[in-house]
Amino acid sequence: MLKIAYHPIYKHPLPANHRFPMEKYDLLPQQLMHEGTCKPANFFEPKTPNNKHFFTVHTPEYFFDLLNITLSQKAARKIGFPLSEILIEREMMIAEGTMKASEFALKYGIAMNIAGGTHHAFSNRGEAFCMLNDQAIGAKYLQNKGLATKILIVDLDVHQGNGTAEIFQKDDTVFTFSMHGKSNYPFVKEKSDLDIALENNTKDQQYLSILKEILPKIIYQEKPDFIYYLCGVDVLETDKLGKLSMTVNGCKERDQFVLETCFKNKIPVMCSMGGGYSPDIKTIVNAHANTFRLAQDIYF
């Protein structure tokens, strides 16, 4: 059964005209239920986890400054959200959703988090709507429990996973692969184990050709026993914060290739949704929903 982390707290109220589309976290599960892709049994609600899980990835100083909302104004401004206790609790629950979904992925082959993909969270700071790096926390959670040894993070959000790259830059048990827009944020990139920077207006055919050549090679070379997939839909040509030119169908083919590759290689995969900033919320929800539709078709 496809298990999906979701909690009503995911949709956190933001000031009017804020550019982050928080409403997608309610609309996406509603759409999946309405069309019959998912049922209530597919969803589980994460709880607030033990703080110890965050210290495997983040420094205690940063975590407690975040928890107590004692970050400097400059550090808080980089995150881009008005900080509050409930927002921090939300971020912690998202990380818990990814940890629990990782265990479900080991059981069923795949699992999802409606939110997550907070790849701009560094070990000692947050940036760009990201405070706690959910997939990095999930990776260390599995390793510390002896449930995985070598982990591959496949980050196909339009923005480089700079926080993830920094966290694992000296850890050869986690291979970081980021395929992103060359001239997109972050404008100063970190060094992943493999970075592929794409030119502006890269279209479906070129994007998919590169991905289909590279991903199997990484899997053959690294032999991961678990994969985290960050499937941002900000690669779309309609995206306000992206500079690539993929169609919704091209994005769907991207997801299909990644999931089929995991399935054929019998490598469990946990998916976090990542970004999506198209002006029409329906475009974002449909592109994200495709990932869940494919998961059901391929695995179940």
Coordinates of C-alpha atoms in Angstrom, one line a residue, residues 13 105 108 137 159 193 198 225 238 241 248 263:
P13 CA -1.1 30.5 7.1
A105 CA 9.3 2.6 1.7
Y108 CA 6.3 -1.4 0.3
I137 CA 17.5 13.7 8.5
H159 CA 17.2 24.8 -7.5
D193 CA 28.8 14.6 -5.4
L198 CA 21.2 23.1 -17.0
D225 CA 20.3 0.4 -1.0
T238 CA 5.2 28.1 -16.3
L241 CA 11.0 30.9 -9.8
V248 CA 3.7 18.8 -17.4
F263 CA 11.4 -0.4 -9.1

